[in-house]
Amino acid sequence: MGHPVLLDHAVEVAEPDGPEIAELIRNMVETLEDAGGVGLAAPQVFTSLRLFIYEVPEIRGGDTGAVPLTAVINPIVTPLDDEIELGWEGCLSIPGLRAAVPRYRNIRLTGFDAAGKPIDQSISGFQARVVQHETDHLNGVLYPMRMSDFRYFGFNEETLRYPLPLPEISLAGEPAL
Ligand code: NI
């Protein structure tokens, strides 16, 4: 965080199944595996293209389940309704910290996969959260810019040691405290 590439509006990928994109995805997969996160967007590896990879492990999937490692190219996210929920997020570009961030619970995701095939999915919960977080990276948005309450922001070590229950939030996105 602080590098200007993370504030740029990334450029559409012209050829989702091209060899340069395949190489970029391979490198991003290695980086994600080394870093141990759930998602990585191309701007985080200094490439201002509209592409991210993500994976939801079984333990994080909650009521919506696990998602295998997936690449999403030229994503478009559309909320399916007004339901917003708070949930914890971290970011490989903001190491050591986590925060509760409001996100739409239910979204439609369209785009292309690494083979150039169209994606059109309705997704919910933690998977929808990850997709919104990663799509934000393509628009120069980092999660602190989405936060509604800075009490739910802290170091991993401390927030995991002293877990704060998250409030339900209203449709307007304001904390219902
Ligand atoms: Ni991130």
Coordinates of C-alpha atoms and ligand atoms in Angstrom, one line a residue:
M1 CA 0.0 0.0 0.0
G2 CA 1.4 3.4 -1.0
H3 CA 2.7 2.2 -4.4
P4 CA 0.8 4.2 -7.1
V5 CA 0.0 1.1 -9.2
L6 CA -2.5 0.1 -6.5
L7 CA -4.5 3.3 -7.1
D8 CA -4.7 2.9 -10.9
H9 CA -7.7 1.9 -12.9
A10 CA -6.3 -1.3 -14.5
V11 CA -6.7 -1.9 -18.3
E12 CA -8.9 -4.6 -19.9
V13 CA -7.2 -7.7 -21.0
A14 CA -7.5 -7.9 -24.8
E15 CA -6.7 -11.6 -25.2
P16 CA -7.7 -13.6 -22.0
D17 CA -6.4 -16.9 -23.4
G18 CA -3.1 -15.4 -24.8
P19 CA 0.3 -16.7 -23.8
E20 CA 1.3 -13.5 -21.9
I21 CA -1.8 -13.8 -19.7
A22 CA -1.1 -17.5 -19.1
E23 CA 2.5 -16.7 -18.0
L24 CA 1.2 -13.9 -15.8
I25 CA -1.3 -16.2 -14.1
R26 CA 1.4 -18.8 -13.5
N27 CA 3.5 -16.2 -11.8
M28 CA 0.6 -14.9 -9.7
V29 CA -0.3 -18.5 -8.6
E30 CA 3.3 -18.9 -7.4
T31 CA 3.2 -15.6 -5.6
L32 CA -0.2 -16.4 -4.0
E33 CA 1.0 -19.8 -2.8
D34 CA 4.2 -18.3 -1.3
A35 CA 2.3 -15.6 0.4
G36 CA -0.5 -17.8 1.6
G37 CA -3.5 -15.5 0.8
V38 CA -6.9 -16.3 -0.7
G39 CA -6.7 -13.9 -3.6
L40 CA -4.2 -11.8 -5.7
A41 CA -4.9 -9.1 -8.3
A42 CA -2.6 -8.3 -11.1
P43 CA -1.9 -4.7 -9.9
Q44 CA -0.5 -6.3 -6.7
V45 CA 2.3 -7.7 -8.8
F46 CA 2.8 -4.4 -10.6
T47 CA 0.8 -5.3 -13.7
S48 CA -2.1 -2.9 -14.3
L49 CA -4.4 -5.4 -16.0
R50 CA -8.0 -6.4 -15.2
L51 CA -7.3 -9.9 -13.8
F52 CA -7.2 -11.7 -10.5
I53 CA -6.9 -15.2 -9.1
Y54 CA -8.6 -16.5 -5.9
E55 CA -9.2 -19.7 -4.0
V56 CA -11.6 -20.3 -1.1
P57 CA -10.4 -23.1 1.2
E58 CA -13.1 -25.3 2.8
I59 CA -12.5 -23.8 6.2
R60 CA -13.3 -20.3 5.0
G61 CA -16.1 -21.2 2.7
G62 CA -18.8 -21.2 5.5
D63 CA -22.3 -21.8 4.1
T64 CA -21.2 -21.4 0.5
G65 CA -18.3 -24.0 0.3
A66 CA -14.8 -24.2 -1.1
V67 CA -13.8 -22.8 -4.5
P68 CA -10.7 -24.2 -6.3
L69 CA -8.0 -21.8 -7.6
T70 CA -9.6 -19.8 -10.3
A71 CA -8.5 -16.9 -12.6
V72 CA -11.0 -14.2 -13.4
I73 CA -10.3 -11.9 -16.3
N74 CA -12.1 -8.6 -17.1
P75 CA -14.5 -9.1 -14.2
I76 CA -17.8 -7.3 -13.8
V77 CA -19.5 -7.4 -10.4
T78 CA -23.2 -6.6 -10.0
P79 CA -25.0 -6.7 -6.6
L80 CA -28.0 -9.0 -6.7
D81 CA -29.8 -7.2 -3.9
D82 CA -29.2 -4.7 -1.1
E83 CA -28.0 -7.1 1.5
I84 CA -24.7 -6.0 3.0
E85 CA -22.7 -7.7 5.7
L86 CA -19.5 -7.0 7.6
G87 CA -16.7 -9.6 7.5
W88 CA -13.0 -9.7 8.2
E89 CA -10.5 -9.2 5.4
G90 CA -6.8 -9.0 4.9
C91 CA -4.7 -8.0 1.9
L92 CA -1.3 -9.1 0.8
S93 CA -0.6 -5.4 0.0
I94 CA -1.3 -4.5 3.6
P95 CA 0.5 -7.2 5.5
G96 CA -0.1 -8.0 9.2
L97 CA -3.4 -6.1 9.4
R98 CA -7.1 -7.1 9.1
A99 CA -10.4 -5.3 9.2
A100 CA -14.1 -5.8 9.1
V101 CA -15.4 -4.4 5.7
P102 CA -19.0 -4.1 4.5
R103 CA -19.6 -6.0 1.3
Y104 CA -22.7 -7.1 -0.7
R105 CA -23.6 -10.6 0.3
N106 CA -25.0 -11.7 -3.1
I107 CA -23.4 -10.7 -6.4
R108 CA -23.4 -11.7 -10.0
L109 CA -19.9 -12.1 -11.5
T110 CA -19.2 -12.1 -15.2
G111 CA -15.9 -12.2 -17.0
F112 CA -13.6 -14.8 -18.6
D113 CA -11.5 -17.6 -17.3
A114 CA -7.9 -18.5 -18.2
A115 CA -9.1 -20.5 -21.2
G116 CA -11.0 -17.5 -22.5
K117 CA -14.4 -19.1 -21.6
P118 CA -17.1 -16.7 -20.3
I119 CA -17.9 -16.8 -16.6
D120 CA -21.4 -15.9 -15.4
Q121 CA -22.1 -16.9 -11.8
S122 CA -24.3 -15.9 -8.9
I123 CA -22.2 -16.1 -5.7
S124 CA -22.6 -15.3 -2.0
G125 CA -20.9 -15.0 1.3
F126 CA -17.1 -15.2 1.7
Q127 CA -16.6 -16.0 -2.0
A128 CA -18.6 -12.9 -3.0
R129 CA -16.5 -10.9 -0.5
V130 CA -13.2 -12.1 -2.0
V131 CA -14.4 -11.3 -5.5
Q132 CA -15.4 -7.8 -4.5
H133 CA -12.1 -7.2 -2.7
E134 CA -10.1 -8.4 -5.8
T135 CA -12.3 -6.5 -8.3
D136 CA -11.7 -3.4 -6.2
H137 CA -8.0 -3.8 -6.7
L138 CA -8.6 -3.4 -10.5
N139 CA -10.3 0.0 -9.8
G140 CA -7.6 1.4 -7.5
V141 CA -9.6 0.6 -4.3
L142 CA -8.0 -1.0 -1.2
Y143 CA -10.2 -2.3 1.7
P144 CA -9.5 0.6 4.1
M145 CA -11.3 2.8 1.6
R146 CA -14.4 0.6 2.1
M147 CA -14.4 0.6 5.9
S148 CA -17.3 1.9 7.9
D149 CA -15.9 1.6 11.4
F150 CA -12.2 1.8 12.3
R151 CA -12.7 0.0 15.6
Y152 CA -12.7 -3.2 13.6
F153 CA -9.2 -2.6 12.2
G154 CA -6.1 -4.1 13.8
F155 CA -3.0 -6.3 13.7
N156 CA -3.7 -10.0 12.9
E157 CA -2.1 -11.1 16.2
E158 CA -4.2 -8.8 18.3
T159 CA -7.6 -9.1 16.6
L160 CA -7.3 -12.9 16.6
R161 CA -6.3 -12.9 20.3
Y162 CA -9.2 -10.5 21.2
P163 CA -11.9 -11.3 18.8
L164 CA -14.6 -8.6 18.5
P165 CA -18.1 -9.7 17.5
L166 CA -19.2 -8.0 14.4
P167 CA -22.5 -6.0 14.4
E168 CA -25.3 -6.7 11.9
I169 CA -25.5 -3.8 9.5
S170 CA -28.5 -2.2 7.9
L171 CA -29.4 -2.2 4.2
A172 CA -28.0 1.3 4.0
G173 CA -24.6 0.0 5.0
E174 CA -24.6 1.9 8.3
P175 CA -23.7 0.0 11.4
A176 CA -26.8 -0.9 13.5
L177 CA -25.2 -0.4 16.9
Ligands
NI1 NI -6.0 -7.3 -1.5

